[in-house]
Short mmCIF file of C-alpha atoms in Angstrom, two decimals:
data_model
loop_
_atom_site.label_atom_id
_atom_site.label_comp_id
_atom_site.label_asym_id
_atom_site.label_seq_id
_atom_site.Cartn_x
_atom_site.Cartn_y
_atom_site.Cartn_z
CA MET A 13 -32.08 13.08 7.25
CA PRO A 14 -32.80 9.00 6.72
CA HIS A 15 -34.11 8.17 9.94
CA ASP A 16 -31.98 4.70 9.80
CA HIS A 17 -28.29 6.71 9.70
CA ASP A 18 -25.61 5.67 11.40
CA PRO A 19 -24.10 8.58 13.31
CA ASP A 20 -20.66 6.59 13.49
CA HIS A 21 -21.32 6.16 9.80
CA PRO A 22 -21.91 9.51 7.47
CA HIS A 23 -21.12 8.21 4.73
CA SER A 24 -24.05 6.54 4.39
CA LEU A 25 -25.63 9.69 3.85
CA LEU A 26 -24.26 9.81 0.33
CA PRO A 27 -26.54 8.30 -2.83
CA PRO A 28 -25.65 4.50 -2.84
CA GLU A 29 -24.56 4.67 -6.29
CA PRO A 30 -21.26 4.40 -6.05
CA GLU A 31 -20.55 6.82 -9.38
CA LEU A 32 -23.08 9.34 -7.91
CA ARG A 33 -21.67 8.98 -4.64
CA VAL A 34 -18.46 10.14 -5.30
CA LYS A 35 -20.20 13.44 -7.60
CA ALA A 36 -21.95 14.16 -4.62
CA LEU A 37 -18.46 14.32 -2.85
CA GLU A 38 -16.90 16.21 -5.45
CA SER A 39 -19.35 19.17 -6.03
CA LEU A 40 -19.75 19.92 -2.41
CA LEU A 41 -15.88 19.63 -1.82
CA VAL A 42 -15.27 22.40 -4.90
CA ASP A 43 -18.75 24.58 -3.53
CA LYS A 44 -16.77 24.60 -0.10
CA GLY A 45 -13.60 25.71 -2.35
CA LEU A 46 -11.47 22.59 0.01
CA ILE A 47 -11.02 20.87 -3.65
CA ASP A 48 -9.99 23.03 -6.76
CA PRO A 49 -11.79 21.22 -9.91
CA GLU A 50 -8.67 21.34 -12.35
CA ALA A 51 -6.23 20.00 -9.40
CA VAL A 52 -8.74 16.45 -9.69
CA ASP A 53 -8.07 16.51 -13.44
CA ALA A 54 -4.05 17.44 -13.31
CA LEU A 55 -3.69 14.75 -10.33
CA ILE A 56 -5.83 11.64 -12.81
CA ALA A 57 -3.58 12.74 -15.74
CA LEU A 58 -0.24 12.68 -14.00
CA TYR A 59 -1.27 9.07 -12.82
CA GLU A 60 -2.62 8.12 -16.03
CA ASN A 61 0.58 9.82 -18.20
CA GLU A 62 3.45 10.18 -16.31
CA ILE A 63 3.98 8.20 -12.91
CA GLY A 64 3.83 4.54 -14.06
CA PRO A 65 5.96 1.38 -13.99
CA ARG A 66 7.95 2.68 -16.31
CA ASN A 67 9.82 4.40 -13.48
CA GLY A 68 10.56 0.99 -11.38
CA ALA A 69 11.84 -0.62 -15.23
CA GLN A 70 14.15 2.24 -15.39
CA VAL A 71 15.76 1.56 -12.20
CA VAL A 72 15.57 -2.59 -12.69
CA ALA A 73 17.67 -1.94 -16.00
CA ARG A 74 19.92 0.57 -14.33
CA ALA A 75 20.56 -1.92 -11.38
CA TRP A 76 21.39 -5.02 -13.98
CA THR A 77 23.92 -2.76 -16.21
CA ASP A 78 25.72 -0.60 -13.48
CA PRO A 79 27.46 -2.45 -10.78
CA ALA A 80 28.04 0.67 -8.66
CA TYR A 81 24.22 1.38 -8.72
CA LEU A 82 23.11 -2.10 -7.52
CA ASP A 83 26.27 -1.46 -4.57
CA ARG A 84 23.91 2.05 -3.84
CA LEU A 85 20.55 0.43 -4.57
CA ARG A 86 21.30 -2.28 -2.04
CA ALA A 87 22.79 0.62 0.55
CA ASP A 88 19.93 3.38 0.08
CA ALA A 89 17.38 2.09 -2.07
CA THR A 90 15.63 5.43 -1.35
CA ALA A 91 18.46 7.75 -2.41
CA ALA A 92 19.20 5.30 -5.34
CA ILE A 93 15.93 5.59 -6.98
CA ALA A 94 16.20 9.11 -6.43
CA GLU A 95 19.32 9.90 -8.84
CA LEU A 96 16.96 8.89 -11.62
CA GLY A 97 14.49 11.62 -10.83
CA ILE A 98 12.03 9.15 -9.25
CA SER A 99 10.55 10.09 -5.65
CA GLY A 100 7.16 11.05 -3.88
CA ARG A 101 4.03 9.46 -2.42
CA GLN A 102 3.99 6.35 -0.95
CA SER A 103 7.94 5.87 -1.98
CA GLU A 104 8.92 7.87 0.97
CA HIS A 105 10.91 4.64 2.02
CA MET A 106 12.08 2.02 -0.71
CA VAL A 107 13.80 -0.96 -0.31
CA ALA A 108 14.78 -2.95 -3.01
CA VAL A 109 14.68 -7.21 -2.86
CA GLU A 110 17.04 -9.24 -5.51
CA ASN A 111 15.26 -12.51 -6.78
CA THR A 112 18.38 -14.77 -6.98
CA PRO A 113 18.34 -18.72 -8.61
CA ASP A 114 17.40 -19.38 -4.95
CA THR A 115 14.94 -16.98 -3.97
CA HIS A 116 11.69 -15.65 -5.32
CA ASN A 117 10.14 -12.14 -4.24
CA LEU A 118 6.78 -11.35 -4.31
CA VAL A 119 5.18 -7.94 -2.40
CA VAL A 120 1.37 -7.73 -0.94
CA CYS A 121 -0.45 -5.56 1.17
CA THR A 122 -2.84 -7.73 3.57
CA LEU A 123 -4.42 -4.94 5.51
CA CYS A 124 -5.10 -2.32 2.51
CA SER A 125 -3.24 -1.89 -0.38
CA CYS A 126 0.11 -0.38 0.29
CA TYR A 127 2.15 0.30 -3.14
CA PRO A 128 5.19 2.22 -4.06
CA TRP A 129 2.88 5.00 -6.30
CA ALA A 130 6.16 7.12 -7.14
CA VAL A 131 7.81 3.95 -8.62
CA LEU A 132 5.14 1.85 -10.04
CA GLY A 133 2.29 4.34 -10.26
CA ILE A 134 -1.66 3.33 -9.63
CA PRO A 135 -1.64 -0.38 -8.21
CA PRO A 136 -3.48 -2.64 -10.43
CA GLY A 137 -7.17 -3.95 -9.90
CA TRP A 138 -6.07 -7.01 -8.65
CA TYR A 139 -3.59 -6.19 -6.42
CA LYS A 140 -6.53 -4.51 -4.28
CA SER A 141 -8.46 -6.93 -4.63
CA ASP A 142 -9.50 -9.12 -1.32
CA ALA A 143 -8.36 -12.32 -3.11
CA TYR A 144 -4.97 -11.50 -3.66
CA ARG A 145 -4.82 -9.48 -0.08
CA ALA A 146 -6.09 -12.54 1.34
CA ARG A 147 -4.24 -15.73 -0.66
CA ALA A 148 -0.35 -14.36 -1.61
CA ILE A 149 0.61 -14.12 1.99
CA ARG A 150 -0.83 -17.84 2.86
CA GLU A 151 -0.40 -19.45 -0.54
CA PRO A 152 1.68 -17.45 -2.95
CA ARG A 153 2.50 -20.07 -5.16
CA ALA A 154 -1.14 -21.35 -6.05
CA VAL A 155 -1.39 -17.37 -6.63
CA LEU A 156 1.72 -17.35 -9.18
CA ALA A 157 0.85 -20.40 -10.80
CA GLU A 158 -3.09 -18.10 -11.98
CA PHE A 159 -0.01 -15.32 -13.15
CA GLY A 160 1.08 -18.23 -15.12
CA VAL A 161 4.52 -18.15 -13.06
CA THR A 162 5.99 -21.86 -11.86
CA LEU A 163 9.29 -21.62 -10.30
CA PRO A 164 11.92 -24.28 -10.50
CA GLU A 165 12.50 -26.85 -8.17
CA GLY A 166 14.20 -25.95 -5.04
CA LYS A 167 13.61 -22.21 -5.11
CA ALA A 168 11.88 -20.64 -2.25
CA VAL A 169 9.38 -17.79 -1.52
CA ARG A 170 9.84 -14.43 0.37
CA VAL A 171 6.26 -12.64 0.51
CA TRP A 172 6.61 -9.19 2.16
CA ASP A 173 3.59 -7.72 3.37
CA SER A 174 3.61 -4.13 3.28
CA THR A 175 2.78 -3.25 6.97
CA ALA A 176 4.85 -0.33 7.31
CA GLU A 177 5.82 3.10 5.33
CA VAL A 178 8.43 0.83 3.81
CA ARG A 179 7.93 -0.07 0.14
CA TYR A 180 9.30 -2.74 -1.31
CA LEU A 181 10.18 -3.32 -5.03
CA VAL A 182 11.64 -6.72 -6.58
CA ILE A 183 14.37 -6.75 -8.30
CA PRO A 184 14.10 -9.98 -10.95
CA GLU A 185 16.92 -12.15 -12.34
CA ARG A 186 18.09 -10.42 -15.46
CA PRO A 187 16.92 -12.98 -18.62
CA ASP A 188 19.42 -14.98 -20.64
CA GLY A 189 20.76 -13.77 -23.97
CA THR A 190 20.84 -10.18 -22.90
CA GLU A 191 24.31 -9.80 -21.68
CA HIS A 192 25.32 -7.26 -24.35
CA TRP A 193 21.76 -5.04 -24.44
CA ASP A 194 22.04 -1.87 -22.95
CA ALA A 195 19.96 -0.40 -19.73
CA ALA A 196 17.44 1.45 -22.65
CA ALA A 197 16.54 -2.14 -24.31
CA LEU A 198 16.55 -3.95 -20.91
CA ALA A 199 13.95 -1.99 -19.54
CA ARG A 200 11.47 -2.76 -21.77
CA LEU A 201 11.85 -6.29 -20.58
CA VAL A 202 10.71 -5.32 -17.33
CA THR A 203 7.19 -5.83 -16.66
CA ARG A 204 5.07 -3.93 -13.70
CA ASP A 205 4.16 -7.62 -12.50
CA SER A 206 8.07 -8.63 -12.29
CA MET A 207 8.50 -6.03 -9.78
CA ILE A 208 6.06 -6.88 -7.56
CA GLY A 209 7.17 -10.43 -8.06
CA THR A 210 3.59 -11.96 -9.86
CA GLY A 211 5.51 -11.89 -13.20
CA LEU A 212 8.57 -12.61 -14.59
CA PRO A 213 10.71 -10.45 -17.74
CA THR A 214 9.85 -10.80 -21.11
CA LEU A 215 12.12 -12.99 -21.98
CA PRO A 216 13.93 -11.32 -25.38
CA GLY A 217 12.63 -12.08 -28.92
CA THR A 218 8.97 -12.42 -27.38
CA ALA A 219 8.57 -8.42 -26.83
CA ALA A 220 6.26 -7.03 -28.09
CA MET B 11 -9.77 -8.42 17.75
CA SER B 12 -9.66 -8.06 14.72
CA ARG B 13 -11.72 -6.32 11.44
CA ALA B 14 -12.73 -6.91 8.10
CA HIS B 15 -9.74 -5.74 6.70
CA ASP B 16 -7.18 -7.94 8.13
CA MET B 17 -7.70 -10.73 6.20
CA GLY B 18 -4.28 -12.37 5.21
CA GLY B 19 -4.14 -15.79 5.07
CA ARG B 20 -8.33 -15.55 5.11
CA PHE B 21 -10.07 -18.61 2.92
CA GLY B 22 -12.49 -18.32 0.56
CA ASP B 23 -11.93 -15.54 -1.65
CA GLY B 24 -11.22 -17.39 -4.59
CA PRO B 25 -9.46 -16.79 -7.99
CA VAL B 26 -7.30 -13.30 -7.85
CA PRO B 27 -8.81 -11.20 -10.64
CA ILE B 28 -6.50 -10.85 -13.09
CA GLY B 29 -7.40 -8.48 -16.44
CA GLY B 30 -9.07 -5.75 -17.60
CA GLU B 31 -5.96 -3.43 -17.32
CA ASP B 32 -6.36 -1.69 -20.33
CA ARG B 33 -6.86 1.29 -18.72
CA VAL B 34 -4.91 2.57 -15.30
CA PHE B 35 -8.58 3.38 -13.77
CA HIS B 36 -11.10 0.90 -14.80
CA GLU B 37 -13.35 3.40 -14.06
CA ASP B 38 -13.73 7.23 -14.52
CA TRP B 39 -15.60 7.64 -11.08
CA HIS B 40 -12.38 5.49 -9.59
CA ALA B 41 -9.83 8.52 -10.44
CA ARG B 42 -11.93 11.01 -9.29
CA ALA B 43 -12.29 9.05 -6.15
CA MET B 44 -8.66 8.55 -5.58
CA ALA B 45 -8.10 12.33 -6.75
CA LEU B 46 -10.67 13.82 -4.17
CA THR B 47 -8.97 11.33 -1.04
CA VAL B 48 -5.52 12.74 -1.78
CA LEU B 49 -6.71 16.14 -2.80
CA SER B 50 -8.85 16.49 0.85
CA ALA B 51 -5.67 15.20 2.84
CA ALA B 52 -3.86 18.76 1.74
CA HIS B 53 -5.77 20.60 3.99
CA GLY B 54 -3.83 18.76 6.88
CA ALA B 55 -7.02 17.69 9.01
CA TRP B 56 -6.15 14.12 9.22
CA ASN B 57 -2.65 11.74 8.26
CA ILE B 58 -2.33 8.74 6.69
CA ASP B 59 -2.78 6.46 9.44
CA ALA B 60 -6.18 8.00 10.30
CA SER B 61 -7.08 7.99 6.19
CA ARG B 62 -6.46 3.97 6.52
CA HIS B 63 -8.41 3.59 10.05
CA ALA B 64 -11.33 5.31 8.83
CA ARG B 65 -11.44 2.66 5.62
CA GLU B 66 -10.87 0.04 8.59
CA THR B 67 -13.97 1.36 10.65
CA ILE B 68 -16.85 1.08 8.09
CA THR B 69 -19.13 -1.95 8.89
CA PRO B 70 -17.89 -5.49 7.99
CA GLN B 71 -20.82 -5.46 5.31
CA ASP B 72 -20.02 -2.19 4.18
CA TYR B 73 -16.24 -3.10 3.74
CA THR B 74 -17.19 -6.46 2.14
CA ARG B 75 -19.55 -5.46 -0.58
CA PHE B 76 -17.97 -2.15 -1.15
CA GLY B 77 -15.35 -2.34 -3.92
CA TYR B 78 -11.54 -0.60 -3.16
CA TYR B 79 -12.77 2.63 -4.18
CA GLU B 80 -16.13 2.44 -2.19
CA ARG B 81 -14.26 1.99 0.75
CA TRP B 82 -11.33 5.13 -0.22
CA MET B 83 -14.80 7.33 -0.24
CA ALA B 84 -16.93 6.01 2.49
CA GLY B 85 -13.60 6.78 4.84
CA LEU B 86 -13.13 9.79 3.06
CA ALA B 87 -16.82 10.90 3.82
CA ASP B 88 -16.00 9.53 7.31
CA LEU B 89 -13.63 11.98 7.88
CA LEU B 90 -14.30 14.53 6.54
CA VAL B 91 -17.36 15.10 9.21
CA ALA B 92 -15.40 13.54 11.74
CA ARG B 93 -12.50 16.28 11.13
CA GLY B 94 -14.66 19.03 10.78
CA LEU B 95 -14.52 20.20 7.28
CA VAL B 96 -18.04 19.31 6.15
CA ARG B 97 -20.99 19.11 8.07
CA GLU B 98 -23.38 15.92 7.85
CA ALA B 99 -26.03 17.79 6.65
CA GLU B 100 -24.20 18.72 4.17
CA LEU B 101 -23.60 15.55 2.54
CA VAL B 102 -27.10 15.28 2.05
CA ASN B 103 -28.32 18.80 1.15
CA GLY B 104 -24.97 20.31 -0.19
CA ALA B 105 -23.61 23.59 0.90
CA ALA B 106 -23.70 27.53 -0.60
CA PRO B 107 -20.03 28.68 -3.08
CA ALA B 108 -17.49 29.43 -1.26
CA PRO B 109 -13.81 31.18 -2.07
CA MET B 110 -11.30 28.59 -2.36
CA ALA B 111 -9.55 27.72 0.78
CA ALA B 112 -5.64 29.30 1.29
CA LYS B 113 -4.52 25.33 1.54
CA THR B 114 -6.66 23.69 -1.28
CA LEU B 115 -3.91 22.23 -3.48
CA ARG B 116 -4.32 24.03 -6.75
CA ALA B 117 -3.85 22.71 -10.32
CA GLU B 118 -0.41 24.09 -10.29
CA ALA B 119 1.13 22.48 -7.80
CA ILE B 120 -0.03 18.96 -8.35
CA PRO B 121 2.97 17.14 -9.93
CA ALA B 122 5.36 18.69 -7.45
CA SER B 123 3.43 17.52 -4.41
CA GLN B 124 3.56 14.28 -5.68
CA ARG B 125 7.12 13.50 -6.43
CA LEU B 126 7.38 15.57 -2.79
CA ARG B 127 9.33 12.93 -0.33
CA VAL B 128 7.74 13.47 3.09
CA PRO B 129 9.48 10.52 5.31
CA TYR B 130 7.92 8.63 8.56
CA THR B 131 11.53 8.10 10.21
CA ARG B 132 11.80 10.16 13.21
CA ASP B 133 14.48 10.93 15.89
CA GLY B 134 14.34 8.19 18.45
CA GLY B 135 15.65 6.11 20.83
CA ALA B 136 18.66 3.11 20.95
CA PRO B 137 17.20 -0.06 18.74
CA ARG B 138 16.27 -2.72 21.53
CA PHE B 139 16.58 -5.63 18.70
CA ALA B 140 19.33 -6.20 16.38
CA PRO B 141 19.18 -8.08 13.25
CA GLY B 142 19.59 -12.48 13.87
CA ASP B 143 17.42 -11.68 17.47
CA ALA B 144 14.70 -14.47 17.82
CA VAL B 145 11.57 -12.49 18.51
CA ARG B 146 7.38 -13.45 19.74
CA THR B 147 4.59 -10.70 18.49
CA LEU B 148 1.96 -10.20 20.73
CA ASN B 149 -0.73 -12.60 20.94
CA HIS B 150 -3.11 -9.91 21.25
CA SER B 151 -3.78 -6.43 19.46
CA PRO B 152 -1.01 -3.77 19.86
CA ASN B 153 -3.40 -1.19 20.69
CA GLN B 154 -4.59 -1.79 24.16
CA ALA B 155 -4.67 2.58 24.49
CA VAL B 156 -8.34 2.13 21.92
CA PRO B 157 -10.11 -0.59 21.79
CA GLY B 158 -10.85 -1.97 18.18
CA GLY B 159 -8.08 0.77 17.62
CA HIS B 160 -5.32 0.82 14.93
CA THR B 161 -2.89 -1.38 14.48
CA ARG B 162 -0.34 -2.58 12.05
CA LEU B 163 0.32 -6.46 13.48
CA PRO B 164 -1.78 -8.69 11.50
CA CYS B 165 -3.99 -11.61 12.81
CA TYR B 166 -2.31 -14.09 10.95
CA ALA B 167 1.27 -13.05 12.60
CA MET B 168 0.29 -12.54 16.30
CA GLY B 169 1.67 -15.16 18.56
CA ARG B 170 4.22 -15.62 16.03
CA VAL B 171 8.37 -16.47 16.59
CA GLY B 172 10.26 -14.82 13.50
CA GLN B 173 13.95 -13.29 13.02
CA ILE B 174 14.88 -9.53 13.20
CA THR B 175 16.33 -9.26 9.71
CA ARG B 176 16.79 -5.62 9.05
CA TYR B 177 16.41 -2.57 11.02
CA HIS B 178 14.71 0.64 8.93
CA GLY B 179 15.40 3.12 12.09
CA ALA B 180 12.49 4.31 13.92
CA HIS B 181 9.27 5.14 12.29
CA VAL B 182 5.72 7.05 12.94
CA LEU B 183 3.55 4.55 14.98
CA PRO B 184 0.25 4.39 13.15
CA ASP B 185 -1.10 2.73 16.57
CA SER B 186 -1.09 6.20 17.74
CA ASN B 187 -0.75 8.76 15.18
CA ALA B 188 -4.23 6.97 13.78
CA HIS B 189 -5.97 8.58 16.84
CA PHE B 190 -4.08 11.77 16.89
CA MET B 191 -2.32 10.89 20.11
CA GLY B 192 0.75 11.81 18.82
CA GLU B 193 3.38 10.39 16.61
CA ALA B 194 5.19 8.26 18.91
CA PRO B 195 8.06 7.05 17.01
CA GLU B 196 9.60 3.29 17.32
CA PRO B 197 12.26 1.27 16.11
CA LEU B 198 10.61 -0.61 13.36
CA TYR B 199 12.18 -3.46 11.87
CA ALA B 200 11.40 -6.45 8.94
CA VAL B 201 10.56 -9.66 10.57
CA THR B 202 11.15 -12.75 8.95
CA PHE B 203 8.75 -15.82 9.86
CA THR B 204 8.96 -19.25 8.27
CA ALA B 205 5.80 -20.64 6.26
CA THR B 206 5.51 -23.13 8.80
CA GLU B 207 5.49 -21.01 11.61
CA LEU B 208 2.69 -18.98 10.14
CA TRP B 209 0.59 -21.42 9.06
CA GLY B 210 1.66 -25.08 10.36
CA SER B 211 0.92 -28.10 8.35
CA GLY B 212 -0.91 -26.03 5.84
CA ALA B 213 2.38 -23.78 4.50
CA GLU B 214 3.29 -24.64 0.77
CA ALA B 215 6.59 -25.50 0.86
CA ALA B 216 8.60 -25.68 4.19
CA GLY B 217 11.64 -22.99 2.93
CA ASP B 218 9.00 -20.49 2.07
CA MET B 219 9.21 -17.22 4.15
CA MET B 220 6.50 -14.09 4.82
CA VAL B 221 8.31 -10.75 6.19
CA LEU B 222 6.54 -8.22 7.92
CA ASP B 223 7.67 -4.71 9.22
CA LEU B 224 6.91 -4.58 12.47
CA TRP B 225 7.22 -2.01 15.46
CA GLU B 226 9.19 -2.43 18.81
CA SER B 227 6.12 -2.61 21.02
CA TYR B 228 4.64 -5.27 19.17
CA LEU B 229 8.05 -7.41 19.62
CA MET B 230 9.32 -9.06 22.69
CA PRO B 231 12.15 -11.77 23.20
CA ALA B 232 11.47 -15.18 21.69
CA ASP B 233 12.89 -16.27 25.12
CA GLY B 234 11.16 -13.88 27.42
#
């Protein structure tokens, strides 16, 4: 073993290059029978292809179009989201926070990078960055400006630091001019960032 | 009394690195690091709080220079050894092939495993506080049992006055669970602070608010 190895931190025994480090650990865990190599691929494929922000967009679109659903979402978001077949890892205790003309909501996890995986998928790189974790809680407006979001005068910002197992889903304001749209069409306007609070829904007519 | 991960409010990080989001995982090894971490947890040798604590206790030097998934890998390697699933020498030399363990999560069980809801709520005593109550957070780490131990009260919110805005029920206490000292469930509350209370004259806008989920033992009555 390397003579400078730190007994509290065996990870320093692995190769320094991150890619080789992961490879070494994966080979070891597979050899020891602690990991099924096919499960690695299945898990990655699940989060690359199936569990993502389209889940959350369905929740938002339903909340915009169905007042009884919105009431249930306010009363017990975990149960209301599960009605749409969405539940699981890192989304065990959901709370929906609604943007209004007076308040804009923004979600961060300053201590790690907690995020509602089952509802929004794997968090984007910027959400896991030190800059976002450090700054969103102290200067949310400066951070929002970097995302191109400028709030109207008089609108307050409410930042949610995900310090427990409660996960917050932002319900953005429904865009004007969508009064006759159905939930499926509306869901296409709901961006991932609009459900974290760093973005707003796509405006009708500008959807890609 | 803090560690490198407790960075809320810190200066000097520069702009948020927005972009490069054409893929869910920027690098293949990021995806594999995520998978190894999630799959290793299936053996039940630790809990989510211990897993967070393992990442937090890598040295400040390593924490700072590592990217997100490198922190995950370091935390995982340390936990695997600390909990006896892997021996130190095996990290260097590898291990002889062995049959798959009974608890190893198989590929076919993956979709259901990720959609399973495992709540952190527990039966607990009556909450001491109610929505509307003014509370003050502890002015030091709530984890007095373990020096430098795990806690979810960030430094920027210590010794501050806020208002209870929601009761979440009794939840597993990370300060205890991370150290395998029991789940010790406690009432959990959303506590709302004004930006001015947290950041003083550095607040961007007086009307802004910050909300944290805090356990009852982190809190005392504001007038107490």
